[in-house]
Short mmCIF file of C-alpha atoms in Angstrom, two decimals:
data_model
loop_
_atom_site.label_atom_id
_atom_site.label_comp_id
_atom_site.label_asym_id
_atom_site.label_seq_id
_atom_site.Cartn_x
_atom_site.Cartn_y
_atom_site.Cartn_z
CA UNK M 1 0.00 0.00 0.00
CA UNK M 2 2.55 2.49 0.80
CA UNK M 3 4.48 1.49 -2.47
CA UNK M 4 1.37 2.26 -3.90
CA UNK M 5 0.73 5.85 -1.99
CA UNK M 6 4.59 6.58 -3.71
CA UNK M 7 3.66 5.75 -6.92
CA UNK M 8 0.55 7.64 -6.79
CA UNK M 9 -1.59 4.61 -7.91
CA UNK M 10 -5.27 4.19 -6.73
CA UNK M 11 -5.28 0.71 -5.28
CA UNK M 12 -9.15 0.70 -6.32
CA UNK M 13 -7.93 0.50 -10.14
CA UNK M 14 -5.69 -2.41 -9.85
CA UNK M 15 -6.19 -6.25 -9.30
CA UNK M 16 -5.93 -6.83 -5.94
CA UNK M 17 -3.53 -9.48 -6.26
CA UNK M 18 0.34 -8.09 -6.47
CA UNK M 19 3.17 -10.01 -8.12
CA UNK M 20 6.68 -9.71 -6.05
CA UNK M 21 9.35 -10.14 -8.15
CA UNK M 22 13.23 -10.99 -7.22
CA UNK M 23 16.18 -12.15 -9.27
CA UNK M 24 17.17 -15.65 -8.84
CA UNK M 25 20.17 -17.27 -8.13
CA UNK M 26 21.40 -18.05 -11.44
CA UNK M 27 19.53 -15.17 -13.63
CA UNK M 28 21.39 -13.37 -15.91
CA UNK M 29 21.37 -11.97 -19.44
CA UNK M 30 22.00 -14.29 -22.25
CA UNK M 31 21.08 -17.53 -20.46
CA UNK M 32 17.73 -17.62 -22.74
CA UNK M 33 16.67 -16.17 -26.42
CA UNK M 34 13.44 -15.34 -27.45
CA UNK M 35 11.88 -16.34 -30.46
CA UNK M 36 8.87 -14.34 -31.83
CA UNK M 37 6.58 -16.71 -33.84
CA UNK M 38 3.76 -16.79 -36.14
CA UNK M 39 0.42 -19.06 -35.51
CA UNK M 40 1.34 -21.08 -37.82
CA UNK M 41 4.87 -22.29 -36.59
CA UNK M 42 3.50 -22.19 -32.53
CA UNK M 43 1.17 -25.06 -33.78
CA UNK M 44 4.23 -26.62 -35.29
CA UNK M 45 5.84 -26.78 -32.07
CA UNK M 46 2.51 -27.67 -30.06
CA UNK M 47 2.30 -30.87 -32.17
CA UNK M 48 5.44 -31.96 -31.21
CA UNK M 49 7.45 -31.54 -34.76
CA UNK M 50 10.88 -29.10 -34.74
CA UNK M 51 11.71 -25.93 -36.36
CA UNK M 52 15.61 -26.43 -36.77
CA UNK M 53 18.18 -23.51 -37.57
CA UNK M 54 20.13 -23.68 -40.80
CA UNK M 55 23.48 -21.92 -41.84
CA UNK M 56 27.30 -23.00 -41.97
CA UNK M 57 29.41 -20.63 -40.01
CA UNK M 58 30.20 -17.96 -42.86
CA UNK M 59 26.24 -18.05 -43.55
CA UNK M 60 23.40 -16.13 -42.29
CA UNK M 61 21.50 -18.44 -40.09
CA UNK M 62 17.82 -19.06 -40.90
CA UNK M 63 15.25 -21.02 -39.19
CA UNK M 64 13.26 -23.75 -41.12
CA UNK M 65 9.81 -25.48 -40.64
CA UNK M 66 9.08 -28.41 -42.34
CA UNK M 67 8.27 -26.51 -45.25
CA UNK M 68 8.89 -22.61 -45.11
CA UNK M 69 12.45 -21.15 -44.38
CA UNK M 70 13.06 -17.89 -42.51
CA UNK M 71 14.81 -15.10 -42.25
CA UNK M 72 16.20 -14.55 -38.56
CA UNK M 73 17.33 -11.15 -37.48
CA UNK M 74 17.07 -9.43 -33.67
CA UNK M 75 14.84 -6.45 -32.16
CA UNK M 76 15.77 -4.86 -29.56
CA UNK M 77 13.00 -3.47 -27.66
CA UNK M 78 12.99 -0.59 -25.42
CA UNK M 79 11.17 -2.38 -22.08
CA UNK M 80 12.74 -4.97 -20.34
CA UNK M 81 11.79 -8.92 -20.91
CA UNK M 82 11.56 -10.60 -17.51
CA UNK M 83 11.57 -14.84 -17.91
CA UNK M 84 9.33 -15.94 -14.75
CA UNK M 85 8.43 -19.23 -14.60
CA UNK M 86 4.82 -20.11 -13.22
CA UNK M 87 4.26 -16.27 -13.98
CA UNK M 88 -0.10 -16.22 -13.75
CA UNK M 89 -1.86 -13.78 -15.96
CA UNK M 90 -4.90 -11.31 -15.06
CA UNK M 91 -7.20 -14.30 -17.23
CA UNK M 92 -6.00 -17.00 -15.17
CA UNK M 93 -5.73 -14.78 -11.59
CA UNK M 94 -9.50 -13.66 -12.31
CA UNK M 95 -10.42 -17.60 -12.82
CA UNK M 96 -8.31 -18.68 -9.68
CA UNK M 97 -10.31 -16.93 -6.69
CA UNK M 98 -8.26 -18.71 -4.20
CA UNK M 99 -5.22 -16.70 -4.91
CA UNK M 100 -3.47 -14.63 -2.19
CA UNK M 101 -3.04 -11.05 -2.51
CA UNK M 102 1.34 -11.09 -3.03
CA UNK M 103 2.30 -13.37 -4.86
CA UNK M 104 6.02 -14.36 -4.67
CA UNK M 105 8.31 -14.61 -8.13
CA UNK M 106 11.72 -15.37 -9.05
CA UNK M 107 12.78 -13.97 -12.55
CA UNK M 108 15.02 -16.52 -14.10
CA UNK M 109 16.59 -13.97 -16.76
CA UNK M 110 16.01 -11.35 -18.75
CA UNK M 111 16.50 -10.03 -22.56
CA UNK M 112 16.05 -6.94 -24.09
CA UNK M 113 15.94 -8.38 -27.65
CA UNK M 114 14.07 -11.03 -29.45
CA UNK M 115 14.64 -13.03 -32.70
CA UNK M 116 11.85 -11.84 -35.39
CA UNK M 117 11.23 -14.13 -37.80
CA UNK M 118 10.27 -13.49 -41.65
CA UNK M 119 9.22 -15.79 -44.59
CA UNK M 120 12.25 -15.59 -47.33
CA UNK M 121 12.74 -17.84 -50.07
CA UNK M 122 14.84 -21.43 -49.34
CA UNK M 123 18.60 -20.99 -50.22
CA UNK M 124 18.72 -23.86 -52.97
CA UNK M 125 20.99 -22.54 -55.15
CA UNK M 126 23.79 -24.18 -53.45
CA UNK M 127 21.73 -27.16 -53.51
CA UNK M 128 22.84 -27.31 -57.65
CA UNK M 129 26.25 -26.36 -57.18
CA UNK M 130 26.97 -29.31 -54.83
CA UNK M 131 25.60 -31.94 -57.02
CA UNK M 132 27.50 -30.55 -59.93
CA UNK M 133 30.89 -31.46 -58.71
CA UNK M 134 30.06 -35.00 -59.03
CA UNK M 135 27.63 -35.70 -61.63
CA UNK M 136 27.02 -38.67 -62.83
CA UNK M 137 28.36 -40.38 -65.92
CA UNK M 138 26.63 -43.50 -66.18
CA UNK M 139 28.25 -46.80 -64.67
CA UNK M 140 31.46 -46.62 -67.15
CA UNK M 141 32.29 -43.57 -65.98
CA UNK M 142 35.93 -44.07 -65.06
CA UNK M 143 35.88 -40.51 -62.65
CA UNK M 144 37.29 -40.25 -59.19
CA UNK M 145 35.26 -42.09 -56.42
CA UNK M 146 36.66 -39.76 -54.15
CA UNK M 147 34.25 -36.96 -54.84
CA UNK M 148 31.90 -35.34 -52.13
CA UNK M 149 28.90 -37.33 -52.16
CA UNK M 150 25.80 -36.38 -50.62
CA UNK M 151 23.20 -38.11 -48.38
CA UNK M 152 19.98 -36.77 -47.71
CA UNK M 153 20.60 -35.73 -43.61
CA UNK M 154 24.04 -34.37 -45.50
CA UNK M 155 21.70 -31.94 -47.80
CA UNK M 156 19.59 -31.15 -44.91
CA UNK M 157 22.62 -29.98 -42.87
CA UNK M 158 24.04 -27.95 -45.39
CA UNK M 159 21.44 -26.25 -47.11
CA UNK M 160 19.27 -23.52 -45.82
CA UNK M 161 15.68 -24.93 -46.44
CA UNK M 162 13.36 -26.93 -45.44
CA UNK M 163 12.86 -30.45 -45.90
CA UNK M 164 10.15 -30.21 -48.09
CA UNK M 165 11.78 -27.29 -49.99
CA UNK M 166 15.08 -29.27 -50.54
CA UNK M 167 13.10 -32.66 -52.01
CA UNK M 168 10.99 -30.28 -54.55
CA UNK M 169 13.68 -28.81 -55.80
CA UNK M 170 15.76 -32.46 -55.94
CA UNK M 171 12.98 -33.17 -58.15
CA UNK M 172 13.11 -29.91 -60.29
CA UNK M 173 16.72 -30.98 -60.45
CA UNK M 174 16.20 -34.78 -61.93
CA UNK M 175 18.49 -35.75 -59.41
CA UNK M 176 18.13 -39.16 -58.27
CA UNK M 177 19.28 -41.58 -55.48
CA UNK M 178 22.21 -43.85 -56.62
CA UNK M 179 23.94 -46.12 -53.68
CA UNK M 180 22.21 -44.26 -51.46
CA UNK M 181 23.73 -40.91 -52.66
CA UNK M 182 22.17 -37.90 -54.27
CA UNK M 183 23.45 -37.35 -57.99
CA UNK M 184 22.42 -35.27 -61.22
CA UNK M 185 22.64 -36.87 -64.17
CA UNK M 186 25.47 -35.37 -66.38
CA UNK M 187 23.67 -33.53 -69.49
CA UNK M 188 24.65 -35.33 -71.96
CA UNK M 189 24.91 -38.55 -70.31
CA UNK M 190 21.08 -37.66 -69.63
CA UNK M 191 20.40 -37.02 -73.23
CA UNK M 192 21.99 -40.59 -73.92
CA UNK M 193 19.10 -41.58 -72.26
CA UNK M 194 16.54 -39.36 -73.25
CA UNK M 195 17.40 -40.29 -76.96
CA UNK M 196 17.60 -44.03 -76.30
CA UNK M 197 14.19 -43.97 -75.20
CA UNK M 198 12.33 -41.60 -77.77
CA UNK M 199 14.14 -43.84 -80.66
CA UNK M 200 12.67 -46.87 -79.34
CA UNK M 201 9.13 -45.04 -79.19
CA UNK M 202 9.59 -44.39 -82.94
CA UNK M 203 11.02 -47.93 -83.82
CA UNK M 204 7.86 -49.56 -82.11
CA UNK M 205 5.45 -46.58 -83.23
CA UNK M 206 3.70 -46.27 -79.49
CA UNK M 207 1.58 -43.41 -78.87
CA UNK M 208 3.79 -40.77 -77.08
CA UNK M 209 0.91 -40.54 -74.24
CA UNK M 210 0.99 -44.47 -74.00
CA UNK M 211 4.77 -45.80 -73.41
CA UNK M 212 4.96 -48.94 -71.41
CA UNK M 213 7.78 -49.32 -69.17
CA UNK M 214 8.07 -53.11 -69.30
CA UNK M 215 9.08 -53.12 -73.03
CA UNK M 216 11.35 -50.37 -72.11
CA UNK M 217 13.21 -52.03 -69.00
CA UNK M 218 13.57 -55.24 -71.65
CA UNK M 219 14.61 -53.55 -74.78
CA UNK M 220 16.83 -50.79 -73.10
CA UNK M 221 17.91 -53.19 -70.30
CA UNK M 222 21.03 -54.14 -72.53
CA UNK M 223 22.57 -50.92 -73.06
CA UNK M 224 21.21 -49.05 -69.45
CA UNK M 225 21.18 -49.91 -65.82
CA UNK M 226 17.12 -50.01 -65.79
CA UNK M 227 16.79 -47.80 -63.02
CA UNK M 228 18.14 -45.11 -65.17
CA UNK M 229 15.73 -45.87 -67.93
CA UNK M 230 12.76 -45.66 -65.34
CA UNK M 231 14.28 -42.65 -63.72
CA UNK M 232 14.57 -41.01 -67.35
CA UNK M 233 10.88 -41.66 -68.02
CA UNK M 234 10.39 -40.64 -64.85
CA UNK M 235 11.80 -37.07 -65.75
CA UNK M 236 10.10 -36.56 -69.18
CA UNK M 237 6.66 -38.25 -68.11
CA UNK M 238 3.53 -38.97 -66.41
CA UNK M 239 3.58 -42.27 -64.67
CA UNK M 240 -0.12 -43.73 -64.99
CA UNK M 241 -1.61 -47.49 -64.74
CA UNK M 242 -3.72 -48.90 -67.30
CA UNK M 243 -5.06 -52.77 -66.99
CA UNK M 244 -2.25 -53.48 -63.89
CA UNK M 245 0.46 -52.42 -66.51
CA UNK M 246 2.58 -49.16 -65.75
CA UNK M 247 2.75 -46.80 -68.68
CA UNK M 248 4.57 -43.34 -68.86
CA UNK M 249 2.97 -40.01 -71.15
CA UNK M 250 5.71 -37.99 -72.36
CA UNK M 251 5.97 -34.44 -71.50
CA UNK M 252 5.95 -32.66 -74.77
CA UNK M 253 7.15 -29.25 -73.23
CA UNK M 254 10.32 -30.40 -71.56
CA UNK M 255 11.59 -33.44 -74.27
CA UNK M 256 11.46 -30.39 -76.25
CA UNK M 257 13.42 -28.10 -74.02
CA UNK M 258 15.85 -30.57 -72.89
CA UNK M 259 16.61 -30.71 -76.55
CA UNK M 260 16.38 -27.22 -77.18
CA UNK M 261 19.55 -26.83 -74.83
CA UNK M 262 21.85 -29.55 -76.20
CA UNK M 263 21.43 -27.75 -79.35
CA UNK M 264 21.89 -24.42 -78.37
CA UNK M 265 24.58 -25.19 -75.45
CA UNK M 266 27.71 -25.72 -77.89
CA UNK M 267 27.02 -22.10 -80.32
CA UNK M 268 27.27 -18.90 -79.12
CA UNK M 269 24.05 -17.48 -81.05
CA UNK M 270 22.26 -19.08 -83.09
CA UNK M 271 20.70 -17.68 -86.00
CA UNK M 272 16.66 -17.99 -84.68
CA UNK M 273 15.20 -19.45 -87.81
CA UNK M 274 18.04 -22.48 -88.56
CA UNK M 275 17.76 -23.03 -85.16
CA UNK M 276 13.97 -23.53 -85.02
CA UNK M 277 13.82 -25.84 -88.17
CA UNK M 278 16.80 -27.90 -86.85
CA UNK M 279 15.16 -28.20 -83.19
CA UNK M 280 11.66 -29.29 -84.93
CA UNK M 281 13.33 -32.25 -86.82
CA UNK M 282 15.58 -32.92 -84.04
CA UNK M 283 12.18 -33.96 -81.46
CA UNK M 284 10.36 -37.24 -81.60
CA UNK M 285 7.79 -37.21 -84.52
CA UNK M 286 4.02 -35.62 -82.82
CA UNK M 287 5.58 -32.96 -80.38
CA UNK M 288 5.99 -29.58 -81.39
CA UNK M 289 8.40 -26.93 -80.55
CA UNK M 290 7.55 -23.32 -79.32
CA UNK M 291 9.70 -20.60 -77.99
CA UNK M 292 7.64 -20.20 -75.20
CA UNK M 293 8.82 -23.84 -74.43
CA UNK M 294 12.15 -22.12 -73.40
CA UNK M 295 11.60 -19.66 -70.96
CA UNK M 296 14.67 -19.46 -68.49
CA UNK M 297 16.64 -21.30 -70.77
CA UNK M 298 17.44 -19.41 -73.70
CA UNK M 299 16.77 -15.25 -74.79
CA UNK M 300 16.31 -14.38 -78.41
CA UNK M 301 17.84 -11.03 -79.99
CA UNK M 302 15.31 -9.36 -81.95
CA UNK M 303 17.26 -6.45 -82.69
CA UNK M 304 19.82 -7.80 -84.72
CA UNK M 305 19.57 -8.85 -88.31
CA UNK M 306 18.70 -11.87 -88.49
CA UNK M 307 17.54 -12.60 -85.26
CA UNK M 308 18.85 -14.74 -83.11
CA UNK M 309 18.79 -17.26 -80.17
CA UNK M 310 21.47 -17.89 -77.22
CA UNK M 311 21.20 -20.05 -74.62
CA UNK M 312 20.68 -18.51 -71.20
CA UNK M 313 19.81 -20.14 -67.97
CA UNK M 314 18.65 -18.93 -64.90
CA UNK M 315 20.08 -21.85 -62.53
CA UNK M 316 23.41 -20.07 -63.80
CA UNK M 317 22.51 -16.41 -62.49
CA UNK M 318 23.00 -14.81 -58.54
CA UNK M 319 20.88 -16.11 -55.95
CA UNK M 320 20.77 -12.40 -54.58
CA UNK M 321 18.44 -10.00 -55.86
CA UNK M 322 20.35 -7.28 -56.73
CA UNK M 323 23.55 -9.48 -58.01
CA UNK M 324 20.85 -10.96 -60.45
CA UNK M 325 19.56 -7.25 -61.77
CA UNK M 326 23.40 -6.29 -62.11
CA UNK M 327 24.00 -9.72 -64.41
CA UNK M 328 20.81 -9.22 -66.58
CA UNK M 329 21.98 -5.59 -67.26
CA UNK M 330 25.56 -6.50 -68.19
CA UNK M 331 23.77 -8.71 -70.96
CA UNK M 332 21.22 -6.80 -71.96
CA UNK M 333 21.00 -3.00 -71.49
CA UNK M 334 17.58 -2.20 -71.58
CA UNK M 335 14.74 -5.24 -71.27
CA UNK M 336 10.65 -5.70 -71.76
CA UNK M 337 9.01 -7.06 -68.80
CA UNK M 338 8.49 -10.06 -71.39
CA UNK M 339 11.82 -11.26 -71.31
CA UNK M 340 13.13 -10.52 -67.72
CA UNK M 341 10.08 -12.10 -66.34
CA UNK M 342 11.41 -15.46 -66.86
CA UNK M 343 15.03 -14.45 -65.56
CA UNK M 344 13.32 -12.82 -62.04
CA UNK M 345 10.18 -14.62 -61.25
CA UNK M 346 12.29 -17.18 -59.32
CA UNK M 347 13.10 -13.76 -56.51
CA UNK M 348 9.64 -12.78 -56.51
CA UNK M 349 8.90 -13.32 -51.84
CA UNK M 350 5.91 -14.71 -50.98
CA UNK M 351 2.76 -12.50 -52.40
CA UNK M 352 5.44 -10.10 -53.99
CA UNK M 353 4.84 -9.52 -57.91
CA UNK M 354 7.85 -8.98 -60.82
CA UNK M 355 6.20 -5.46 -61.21
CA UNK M 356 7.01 -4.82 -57.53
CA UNK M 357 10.84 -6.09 -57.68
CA UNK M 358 11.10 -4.38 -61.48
CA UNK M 359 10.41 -0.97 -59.91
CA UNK M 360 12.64 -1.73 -56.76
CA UNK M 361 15.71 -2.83 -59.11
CA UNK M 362 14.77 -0.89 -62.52
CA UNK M 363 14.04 2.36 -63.81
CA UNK M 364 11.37 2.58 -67.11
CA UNK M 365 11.26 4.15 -69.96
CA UNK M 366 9.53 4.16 -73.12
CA UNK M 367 10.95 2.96 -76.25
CA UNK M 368 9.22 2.62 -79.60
CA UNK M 369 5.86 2.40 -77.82
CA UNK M 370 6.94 -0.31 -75.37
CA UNK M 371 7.67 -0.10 -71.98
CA UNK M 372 11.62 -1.02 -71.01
CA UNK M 373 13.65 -1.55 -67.74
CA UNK M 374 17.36 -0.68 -67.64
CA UNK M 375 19.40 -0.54 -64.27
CA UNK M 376 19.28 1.65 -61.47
CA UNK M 377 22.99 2.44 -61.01
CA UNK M 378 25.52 2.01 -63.59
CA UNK M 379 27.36 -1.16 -64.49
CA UNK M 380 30.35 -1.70 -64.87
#
């Protein structure tokens, strides 16, 4: 009460019950860190699954769900955070009647920062990069054996994603599980395949949306290991059952990017229209080529006579946002939202459109009647 009379508090506006609080033994700065979380990942943690922190030591550590990633980065906040364990709150001193008026509390330790946590996009482009120094040649492949190999928990430890993030984009990849290992397929190794497969389609004229993979495993069996020939179909179709027998549709859009890019991967440019007549009568017979078929993989050059086609992809550009603006304006000067789309989309955070990251990295203009991006700050 007299505390009370000091402060100049009415006693008649409070609860009547009063919290008295003293430092423990052992409290202290430091000892604890507080984590500010969203709904979402407090029911994460109420079920009984993990949120696990991400990040080799020259890396910015982020924290990762099952399947989101975040950013993690600390607020400091002006007030005091006191840790007091069995601390009751107005709600639960209201419903407890039977609780005396002083109520005696050690504070365990204190903080005067949290970690806040926000949504960013998984880290996977390392992901690529360590699959790449090992990738895989077929079973003649006379390479080192020494090479880094990598196991799944070895993935999960080194890259800064999720679990669920990290298996999508193993599948985006094609890479596949050999000896227990993760590996990409070398490209033209995978081609090998690719080709060995869509010549025996034409040889036994099946349907491209009907391939059985029986006949495949026994014709191909020879020259392939036949997991490689499933995995292959696996990569350029849809596995379906028909009649207990398991039958693979072909993906028309990626057979003919995949061979879009061997073409175009050994010229520097490519004059557009050879290219386009040699890539139609280089796919199986029945699929058709478009350019919109290679979007991230390859940019045309309209403005030089004749046009043509280079090979481009955006697995090879920065993972940061404005490292990836700099690169696309050391290419190309000035760029319709047409063509950058493809190269940017990828950066886009969740809910965030290309518009919003084009007028964050670019400046427009008009040219000719169409709306152009060029960079920012001058590149060097």
């Amino acid at each position: 009460d007299a505390t009370l009379q000091t402060a100049k508090l009415n006693a008649a506006e409070l609860l009547p019950v009063v919290h008295c609080l003293s430092f423990g033994p052992q409290a202290g700065a430091g000892e604890c860190c507080l984590l500010q979380l969203e709904p979402g990942l407090c029911a994460e943690l109420e079920a009984g699954r993990s949120l696990v922190i991400r990040g080799e030591k020259d890396e910015h550590a982020v924290l990762c769900s099952k399947d989101k990633t975040y950013d993690m980065k600390i607020a400091d906040t002006s007030n005091m955070l006191l840790f007091v364990p069995g601390c009751k709150t107005p709600e639960q001193l209201n419903a407890d009647q039977a609780s005396c008026n002083i109520i005696h509390s050690q504070i365990a330790g204190f903080s005067s920062h949290y970690w806040e946590l926000r949504r960013c996009r998984p880290k996977l482009k390392k992901l690529r990069k360590l699959l790449m120094e090992d990738p895989y040649e077929g079973p003649d492949s006379q390479k080192d054996q020494t090479l880094s190999k990598y196991t799944t928990e070895d993935l999960l430890s080194l890259i800064q994603a999720s679990e669920e993030e990290i298996m999508h984009q193993l599948q985006v990849l094609g890479a596949c599980k050999i000896e227990g290992y993760w590996r990409i397929l070398e490209f033209d190794y995978e081609m090998k395949l690719l080709n060995h497969v869509t010549q025996l389609i034409d040889s036994e004229s099946w349907s491209l949306s009907k391939v059985p993979l029986r006949s495949c495993l026994e014709e191909l069996g020879s020259l392939e290991p036949t997991e490689m020939i499933e995995h292959i179909l696996l990569s350029y179709g849809r596995k379906y059952i028909d009649d207990g027998e398991v039958y693979f549709e072909m993906h028309e859009d990626k057979t003919c990017r995949a061979i879009a890019q061997m073409l175009l991967q050994n010229a520097v440019k490519f004059n557009l229209s050879e290219f386009q007549e040699v890539w139609q009568q280089s796919v199986p017979e029945g699929m058709t080529t478009r350019l919109d078929q290679l979007k991230g993989l390859a940019l045309l050059d309209k403005s030089s006579r004749p046009e043509t086609i280079f090979l481009l992809k955006v697995e090879d550009l920065p993972e940061n946002n404005q490292e990836r603006f700099n690169s696309l304006f050391s290419i190309r000067e000035k760029w319709t939202e047409v063509d950058i789309t493809p190269y940017i989309q990828d950066l886009c955070a969740e809910k965030q459109t290309v518009g919003a990251l084009l007028t964050k990295y670019a400046r427009s203009s008009m040219q000719n009647g169409v709306r152009v991006y060029n960079s920012r700050r001058p590149i060097s």
